[in-house]
Coordinates of C-alpha atoms in Angstrom, one line a residue:
Chain A
M1 CA 15.3 -17.4 11.6
Q2 CA 16.3 -20.0 14.2
E3 CA 17.1 -19.0 17.7
I4 CA 19.2 -20.8 20.3
H5 CA 19.4 -19.5 23.8
A6 CA 22.1 -21.0 25.8
L7 CA 24.4 -20.3 28.8
L8 CA 28.1 -20.9 28.6
P9 CA 29.5 -21.4 32.0
R10 CA 33.2 -20.5 32.0
H11 CA 35.1 -22.5 34.5
L12 CA 37.1 -21.6 37.5
I13 CA 40.4 -20.2 36.3
Q14 CA 42.0 -23.1 38.0
R15 CA 40.5 -25.3 35.5
H16 CA 42.0 -23.0 32.9
Q17 CA 45.6 -23.7 34.1
Y18 CA 46.3 -24.8 30.5
V19 CA 46.6 -21.1 29.6
A20 CA 48.7 -21.0 26.5
N21 CA 51.0 -18.3 27.7
A22 CA 51.2 -19.2 31.3
T23 CA 54.9 -18.3 31.4
S24 CA 56.7 -16.3 33.9
A25 CA 57.8 -13.7 31.3
A26 CA 54.2 -13.2 30.1
A27 CA 53.0 -12.9 33.7
M28 CA 55.6 -10.2 34.1
N29 CA 54.3 -8.3 31.1
R30 CA 50.8 -8.5 32.5
T31 CA 51.8 -7.0 35.8
K32 CA 53.8 -4.2 34.2
L33 CA 50.8 -3.3 32.0
G34 CA 48.2 -3.1 34.7
D35 CA 45.5 -5.1 36.3
F36 CA 43.4 -6.3 33.4
K37 CA 45.3 -9.4 32.3
L38 CA 46.3 -7.8 29.0
G39 CA 48.0 -10.4 26.8
M40 CA 46.7 -13.4 28.7
L41 CA 45.5 -16.0 26.2
V42 CA 43.2 -18.7 27.5
V43 CA 42.3 -21.9 25.7
F44 CA 38.9 -23.4 26.8
D45 CA 36.7 -26.4 26.4
D46 CA 33.6 -25.7 28.4
P47 CA 30.2 -27.3 28.8
M48 CA 27.1 -25.3 27.9
T49 CA 23.8 -25.7 29.6
V50 CA 20.5 -24.0 28.8
D51 CA 20.1 -22.5 32.2
N52 CA 22.5 -21.4 34.9
H53 CA 22.3 -24.4 37.2
L54 CA 25.6 -26.2 37.6
L55 CA 24.0 -29.6 37.4
S56 CA 21.9 -29.0 34.3
P57 CA 22.5 -31.3 31.4
H58 CA 25.1 -30.2 28.9
V59 CA 23.7 -29.4 25.5
A60 CA 26.9 -28.5 23.8
R61 CA 30.6 -27.8 24.3
A62 CA 32.3 -24.5 23.6
Q63 CA 35.9 -24.9 22.4
G64 CA 38.2 -22.0 21.5
F65 CA 40.3 -19.3 23.0
Y66 CA 40.2 -15.7 24.1
F67 CA 42.8 -13.2 25.1
Y68 CA 42.6 -10.0 27.1
D69 CA 43.6 -7.0 25.0
M70 CA 43.2 -3.7 26.8
K71 CA 45.3 -1.9 29.4
T72 CA 42.4 0.1 30.9
T73 CA 39.6 -2.4 31.5
Y74 CA 38.7 -6.1 31.1
N75 CA 38.2 -6.6 27.4
A76 CA 38.7 -9.7 25.4
W77 CA 38.9 -11.0 21.8
I78 CA 37.3 -14.4 21.4
A79 CA 36.9 -17.1 18.8
Y80 CA 35.3 -20.5 19.4
T81 CA 33.2 -23.3 18.1
L82 CA 30.0 -24.6 19.7
I83 CA 29.8 -28.4 19.3
F84 CA 26.4 -30.0 19.5
N85 CA 26.2 -33.7 19.7
S86 CA 22.8 -34.7 21.1
T87 CA 19.7 -36.2 19.8
E88 CA 18.3 -32.7 19.3
H89 CA 21.3 -31.1 17.4
K90 CA 24.4 -32.4 15.7
G91 CA 26.8 -29.9 14.2
T92 CA 28.9 -26.9 15.0
I93 CA 28.6 -23.1 15.1
N94 CA 31.7 -21.0 14.6
I95 CA 31.9 -17.6 16.3
M96 CA 34.3 -14.7 16.6
G97 CA 34.5 -11.1 17.7
A98 CA 35.4 -8.6 20.4
D99 CA 34.0 -9.2 23.8
M100 CA 33.7 -5.7 25.4
M101 CA 33.1 -7.0 28.9
D102 CA 32.1 -3.6 30.3
E103 CA 29.0 -3.5 28.1
E104 CA 25.9 -5.1 29.5
T105 CA 25.4 -6.9 26.2
R106 CA 27.7 -7.1 23.2
D107 CA 27.3 -8.7 19.8
I108 CA 29.8 -10.9 18.1
S109 CA 29.6 -12.7 14.7
V110 CA 28.4 -16.2 13.9
V111 CA 30.6 -16.8 10.8
G112 CA 29.8 -20.3 9.9
G113 CA 28.3 -23.6 10.8
T114 CA 28.2 -27.3 9.9
G115 CA 25.8 -30.3 10.3
D116 CA 22.4 -29.1 11.5
F117 CA 23.8 -25.6 11.4
F118 CA 25.1 -25.9 7.8
M119 CA 26.4 -22.5 6.5
A120 CA 24.8 -20.6 9.4
R121 CA 25.5 -17.0 9.9
G122 CA 24.2 -14.6 12.5
I123 CA 24.8 -12.8 15.8
A124 CA 25.7 -14.1 19.3
T125 CA 24.8 -11.6 22.0
L126 CA 26.9 -12.1 25.1
S127 CA 26.2 -10.9 28.6
T128 CA 27.9 -11.7 31.9
D129 CA 25.6 -14.0 33.9
A130 CA 27.9 -14.3 36.9
F131 CA 31.2 -12.9 37.7
Q132 CA 33.3 -13.5 40.8
G133 CA 36.5 -11.6 40.3
A134 CA 38.4 -13.1 37.4
D135 CA 38.4 -16.6 38.8
Y136 CA 35.0 -17.6 37.7
F137 CA 32.5 -16.3 35.3
R138 CA 29.5 -17.5 33.4
L139 CA 28.8 -16.0 30.0
K140 CA 25.2 -15.9 28.7
M141 CA 24.9 -16.3 24.9
D142 CA 21.8 -15.6 22.9
I143 CA 22.4 -16.9 19.4
K144 CA 20.4 -15.8 16.4
L145 CA 21.0 -17.5 13.1
Y146 CA 19.7 -15.5 10.2
E147 CA 21.1 -17.6 7.4
C148 CA 20.3 -21.3 7.6
Y149 CA 19.7 -24.0 4.9
Chain B
M1 CA 27.9 -1.8 -1.5
Q2 CA 29.3 0.2 1.3
E3 CA 32.9 1.4 1.4
I4 CA 35.0 2.4 4.4
H5 CA 38.5 3.7 3.9
A6 CA 40.5 3.8 7.0
L7 CA 44.0 3.7 8.3
L8 CA 45.1 1.5 11.0
P9 CA 48.2 2.8 12.6
R10 CA 50.1 0.0 14.3
H11 CA 52.0 1.2 17.3
L12 CA 55.6 1.1 18.2
I13 CA 56.6 -2.3 19.2
Q14 CA 57.3 -1.0 22.6
R15 CA 53.7 -0.4 23.0
H16 CA 53.3 -4.0 22.1
Q17 CA 55.2 -5.3 25.1
Y18 CA 52.2 -7.3 25.9
V19 CA 53.2 -9.8 23.3
A20 CA 51.6 -13.1 24.2
N21 CA 54.7 -15.2 23.8
A22 CA 57.3 -12.7 24.8
T23 CA 59.2 -15.4 26.6
S24 CA 62.8 -16.1 26.5
A25 CA 62.3 -19.6 25.1
A26 CA 60.1 -18.3 22.2
A27 CA 62.7 -15.6 21.6
M28 CA 65.3 -18.3 21.3
N29 CA 63.2 -20.1 18.8
R30 CA 62.8 -17.0 16.8
T31 CA 66.4 -16.4 16.6
K32 CA 67.1 -20.0 15.7
L33 CA 64.6 -19.9 12.8
G34 CA 65.8 -16.7 11.3
D35 CA 65.1 -13.0 11.2
F36 CA 61.4 -12.8 10.5
K37 CA 60.0 -13.2 14.0
L38 CA 58.4 -16.5 13.1
G39 CA 56.1 -17.6 15.9
M40 CA 55.8 -14.3 17.5
L41 CA 52.2 -13.6 18.5
V42 CA 51.1 -10.0 19.1
V43 CA 47.8 -8.9 20.7
F44 CA 46.8 -5.4 19.7
D45 CA 44.3 -2.8 20.6
D46 CA 45.0 0.1 18.2
P47 CA 43.3 3.3 17.3
M48 CA 42.2 3.8 13.7
T49 CA 42.1 7.1 11.9
V50 CA 40.9 8.1 8.4
D51 CA 44.2 9.5 7.4
N52 CA 47.8 9.1 8.4
H53 CA 48.2 12.0 10.8
L54 CA 49.1 11.0 14.3
L55 CA 46.7 13.5 15.8
S56 CA 43.7 12.8 13.6
P57 CA 40.6 11.8 15.5
H58 CA 40.1 8.1 16.1
V59 CA 37.2 6.7 14.2
A60 CA 37.5 3.1 15.5
R61 CA 39.6 0.7 17.4
A62 CA 41.1 -2.5 16.0
Q63 CA 41.4 -5.3 18.5
G64 CA 42.8 -8.7 17.7
F65 CA 46.0 -10.5 17.2
Y66 CA 48.6 -11.5 14.6
F67 CA 51.5 -13.8 14.4
Y68 CA 54.4 -14.2 12.1
D69 CA 54.4 -17.5 10.3
M70 CA 57.2 -17.7 7.8
K71 CA 60.9 -18.5 8.0
T72 CA 61.9 -16.7 4.8
T73 CA 60.1 -13.3 4.9
Y74 CA 57.8 -11.2 7.0
N75 CA 54.4 -12.8 6.7
A76 CA 51.6 -12.8 9.2
W77 CA 48.2 -14.3 9.9
I78 CA 45.8 -11.9 11.4
A79 CA 42.3 -11.8 13.0
Y80 CA 40.7 -8.8 14.5
T81 CA 37.6 -6.7 15.1
L82 CA 37.0 -3.1 14.1
I83 CA 35.0 -1.4 16.8
F84 CA 33.1 1.7 15.8
N85 CA 31.5 3.8 18.6
S86 CA 30.9 7.2 17.2
T87 CA 27.9 9.3 16.2
E88 CA 28.6 8.2 12.6
H89 CA 28.9 4.4 13.2
K90 CA 28.2 2.0 16.0
G91 CA 29.0 -1.7 15.6
T92 CA 31.8 -4.1 14.8
I93 CA 33.4 -5.7 11.7
N94 CA 35.2 -9.0 12.0
I95 CA 38.1 -9.8 9.8
M96 CA 40.6 -12.6 9.3
G97 CA 43.2 -13.8 6.8
A98 CA 46.8 -14.1 5.7
D99 CA 48.8 -10.8 5.6
M100 CA 51.5 -11.5 3.0
M101 CA 53.4 -8.4 3.9
D102 CA 55.7 -8.6 0.8
E103 CA 52.8 -7.9 -1.5
E104 CA 52.0 -4.3 -2.2
T105 CA 48.3 -5.0 -1.5
R106 CA 46.8 -8.2 -0.1
D107 CA 43.1 -9.1 0.5
I108 CA 41.7 -10.7 3.6
S109 CA 38.1 -11.6 4.5
V110 CA 35.5 -9.6 6.3
V111 CA 33.6 -12.5 7.8
G112 CA 30.9 -10.8 9.9
G113 CA 29.6 -7.7 11.4
T114 CA 27.3 -6.4 14.1
G115 CA 25.3 -3.2 14.8
D116 CA 25.5 -0.8 11.8
F117 CA 27.5 -3.5 10.0
F118 CA 25.0 -6.3 10.8
M119 CA 25.9 -9.5 8.9
A120 CA 28.5 -7.7 6.8
R121 CA 30.8 -9.6 4.5
G122 CA 33.4 -8.4 2.2
I123 CA 37.1 -7.8 1.5
A124 CA 39.7 -5.8 3.4
T125 CA 42.6 -4.8 1.2
L126 CA 45.7 -4.2 3.3
S127 CA 48.8 -2.1 2.3
T128 CA 51.7 -0.9 4.3
D129 CA 51.5 2.8 4.7
A130 CA 54.6 3.3 6.7
F131 CA 57.3 0.9 7.9
Q132 CA 60.3 1.7 10.1
G133 CA 62.0 -1.6 10.6
A134 CA 59.7 -3.9 12.7
D135 CA 59.4 -1.3 15.4
Y136 CA 56.7 0.8 13.9
F137 CA 54.3 0.3 11.0
R138 CA 51.0 1.7 9.8
L139 CA 48.7 -0.5 7.9
K140 CA 46.3 1.0 5.4
M141 CA 43.0 -0.8 5.1
D142 CA 40.4 -0.4 2.4
I143 CA 37.3 -2.2 3.4
K144 CA 34.6 -3.1 0.9
L145 CA 31.4 -4.6 2.3
Y146 CA 29.4 -6.5 -0.4
E147 CA 26.7 -7.9 1.9
C148 CA 24.9 -5.5 4.2
Y149 CA 21.4 -5.4 5.5
Chain C
M1 CA 29.2 -25.3 -6.5
Q2 CA 32.9 -25.5 -6.9
E3 CA 34.9 -28.4 -5.4
I4 CA 38.5 -28.5 -4.4
H5 CA 40.1 -31.6 -3.2
A6 CA 43.4 -31.2 -1.6
L7 CA 45.8 -32.8 0.8
L8 CA 47.5 -30.7 3.5
P9 CA 50.6 -32.5 4.7
R10 CA 51.5 -31.3 8.1
H11 CA 55.2 -31.4 8.7
L12 CA 57.4 -33.1 11.1
I13 CA 57.0 -31.5 14.4
Q14 CA 60.7 -30.6 14.2
R15 CA 59.7 -28.3 11.4
H16 CA 57.2 -26.8 13.9
Q17 CA 59.8 -25.8 16.4
Y18 CA 58.4 -22.3 16.0
V19 CA 55.6 -23.4 18.3
A20 CA 54.2 -20.2 19.9
N21 CA 54.2 -21.4 23.4
A22 CA 57.3 -23.7 23.3
T23 CA 58.3 -22.6 26.7
S24 CA 59.2 -24.6 29.7
A25 CA 56.3 -23.3 31.8
A26 CA 53.7 -24.3 29.2
A27 CA 55.4 -27.7 28.8
M28 CA 54.9 -28.1 32.5
N29 CA 51.3 -27.3 32.3
R30 CA 50.8 -29.8 29.5
T31 CA 52.4 -32.5 31.5
K32 CA 50.3 -31.8 34.5
L33 CA 47.1 -31.9 32.5
G34 CA 47.7 -35.2 30.7
D35 CA 49.0 -36.5 27.5
F36 CA 47.1 -34.7 24.9
K37 CA 49.2 -31.5 24.5
L38 CA 46.4 -29.4 25.9
G39 CA 47.2 -25.7 25.5
M40 CA 50.0 -26.2 23.0
L41 CA 49.6 -23.6 20.2
V42 CA 51.2 -24.3 16.9
V43 CA 51.8 -21.8 14.1
F44 CA 52.1 -23.4 10.7
D45 CA 53.0 -22.6 7.1
D46 CA 52.6 -25.8 5.2
P47 CA 52.6 -26.8 1.5
M48 CA 49.5 -28.4 0.1
T49 CA 49.6 -31.0 -2.6
V50 CA 46.7 -32.7 -4.4
D51 CA 47.8 -36.2 -3.4
N52 CA 49.9 -37.7 -0.6
H53 CA 53.2 -38.1 -2.4
L54 CA 55.9 -36.1 -0.7
L55 CA 57.3 -34.8 -4.0
S56 CA 54.1 -33.8 -5.6
P57 CA 53.9 -30.2 -6.7
H58 CA 52.6 -27.7 -4.2
V59 CA 49.3 -26.2 -5.2
A60 CA 48.8 -24.0 -2.3
R61 CA 50.1 -23.1 1.2
A62 CA 48.2 -23.3 4.4
Q63 CA 49.1 -20.7 6.9
G64 CA 47.5 -20.4 10.3
F65 CA 47.5 -21.9 13.8
Y66 CA 45.9 -24.6 15.9
F67 CA 46.0 -25.4 19.6
Y68 CA 45.0 -28.5 21.5
D69 CA 42.1 -27.9 23.8
M70 CA 41.1 -31.1 25.6
K71 CA 42.3 -33.0 28.6
T72 CA 40.9 -36.4 27.6
T73 CA 41.9 -36.8 23.9
Y74 CA 43.6 -35.1 21.0
N75 CA 41.3 -32.3 20.0
A76 CA 42.3 -29.1 18.3
W77 CA 40.8 -25.7 17.3
I78 CA 42.2 -24.4 14.1
A79 CA 42.1 -21.3 11.9
Y80 CA 44.0 -20.9 8.7
T81 CA 44.2 -19.5 5.2
L82 CA 44.8 -21.4 2.0
I83 CA 47.0 -19.3 -0.3
F84 CA 46.8 -20.2 -4.0
N85 CA 49.3 -18.6 -6.3
S86 CA 49.5 -20.7 -9.4
T87 CA 48.4 -20.4 -13.0
E88 CA 45.3 -22.3 -12.1
H89 CA 44.2 -20.4 -9.0
K90 CA 45.1 -17.1 -7.4
G91 CA 43.5 -16.1 -4.1
T92 CA 42.9 -17.2 -0.6
I93 CA 40.3 -19.3 1.4
N94 CA 39.8 -18.6 5.1
I95 CA 38.8 -21.5 7.3
M96 CA 38.1 -22.0 11.0
G97 CA 36.6 -24.5 13.4
A98 CA 37.0 -27.4 15.8
D99 CA 39.1 -30.3 14.7
M100 CA 37.7 -33.3 16.6
M101 CA 40.6 -35.5 15.7
D102 CA 38.9 -38.7 17.0
E103 CA 36.2 -38.5 14.4
E104 CA 36.9 -40.1 11.1
T105 CA 35.8 -37.0 9.3
R106 CA 34.9 -33.6 10.8
D107 CA 33.5 -30.5 9.2
I108 CA 34.8 -27.0 9.7
S109 CA 33.7 -23.7 8.1
V110 CA 35.0 -21.8 5.1
V111 CA 34.2 -18.3 6.3
G112 CA 35.5 -16.2 3.4
G113 CA 37.7 -16.0 0.4
T114 CA 39.5 -13.5 -1.9
G115 CA 40.8 -13.4 -5.5
D116 CA 39.5 -16.4 -7.4
F117 CA 37.6 -17.4 -4.3
F118 CA 36.0 -14.0 -3.8
M119 CA 33.4 -14.1 -0.9
A120 CA 33.5 -17.9 -0.8
R121 CA 31.7 -19.8 1.9
G122 CA 31.4 -23.5 2.5
I123 CA 32.6 -26.5 4.4
A124 CA 36.0 -28.1 4.7
T125 CA 35.8 -31.8 5.6
L126 CA 39.0 -32.9 7.4
S127 CA 40.3 -36.5 7.8
T128 CA 43.6 -37.8 9.0
D129 CA 45.5 -39.2 6.1
A130 CA 48.6 -40.3 8.0
F131 CA 49.5 -40.2 11.6
Q132 CA 52.8 -41.2 13.2
G133 CA 52.4 -40.3 16.8
A134 CA 52.2 -36.6 17.2
D135 CA 55.4 -36.0 15.3
Y136 CA 54.0 -36.2 11.9
F137 CA 50.6 -36.1 10.4
R138 CA 49.0 -35.4 7.1
L139 CA 45.5 -33.9 7.0
K140 CA 43.2 -34.5 4.1
M141 CA 40.9 -31.6 3.3
D142 CA 37.9 -31.8 1.0
I143 CA 36.7 -28.3 0.4
K144 CA 33.2 -27.6 -0.9
L145 CA 32.4 -24.0 -1.7
Y146 CA 28.6 -23.3 -1.8
E147 CA 28.8 -19.5 -2.3
C148 CA 31.0 -18.2 -5.0
Y149 CA 30.7 -15.2 -7.3

């Protein structure tokens, strides 16, 4: 078993202005359905560091999307790829699942990998490392790969 | 091998007003490209029951999204997570694939799981249990997990 | 190990007018954030042939979506299903990952399969076979399945 512990700092929502459905109609829907951004879909391309210092070196990028899917609380569905391109690791890890943001930790699935992570499978345990409203949050990921070659 | 038989009732489309691209422009595109909602993307968070009675207890939630992707018939691509949180089962199952709604049954992939369904893989066989226009439909899912720990 | 070599011709973007976020607001965002279509989400249903001749017989369809996710170059995240329905092959292959279009080849994950490709896992190596601006491109896919039953 191979373990990777990493922090994924999600950016200010201003840096997420490229929200896929940032249209007035969708915004209307969101308002009508409550305060939890239901239906908002966000495309991201975020640096990952191994600790929570803003200036730490980036060990990977996380590229993918999430959308909020509940009317009663913040809850998201997420799918993304971790892209490693350093002397230490080259390759990708593909991840998807439901991010029940109310839970202190929640598990999603590592469904595949390439390069150094060829055919990886496993679990990514998410927890919220920092949260300032919905404008900025950092997500902590503990990744455990149970199938590697 | 572990089998789960469950019904996923999809809600009235009115309860899907949080459609991600419910914008006038996309609606225009849909109209221009025919009658099969091509391009419409729907985010859902639906209760699952083990039979098709509306008042049956919910055994899980299904959270994810689908979009229609054909000009000539109703056809969708879908990715979602089943979330179990009962005394019987705790954990999630992650599923994705093409939902060729014209076929009586169609198989999509169980690509991962967490909790009680740790590292699950398998097949979800979908069939349409009830269909009233596009406004309401229930989807029957037969899930077979071939890899469990 | 089972190998499938196939070409996925992506269509003219005019045939992609069913772009999920083809709204004026999203277009504004794209412009503001540079020239690489960041945030644009495309739903596709494309024929696949085994060579790059336009009139070759279709061996499968590719149904899914991709979106552009970088401000500095063309880079996409993609998830799709290959649907085989011929005398040779019946079944589906489910694929997801980051498509770093600047790289000559890039690997993404085969995360599941059904029918003839029951429980498949493996790697799909993508390369750009033809590229005429962003209006038309063909994607070459070399698919290697390492787990089959």
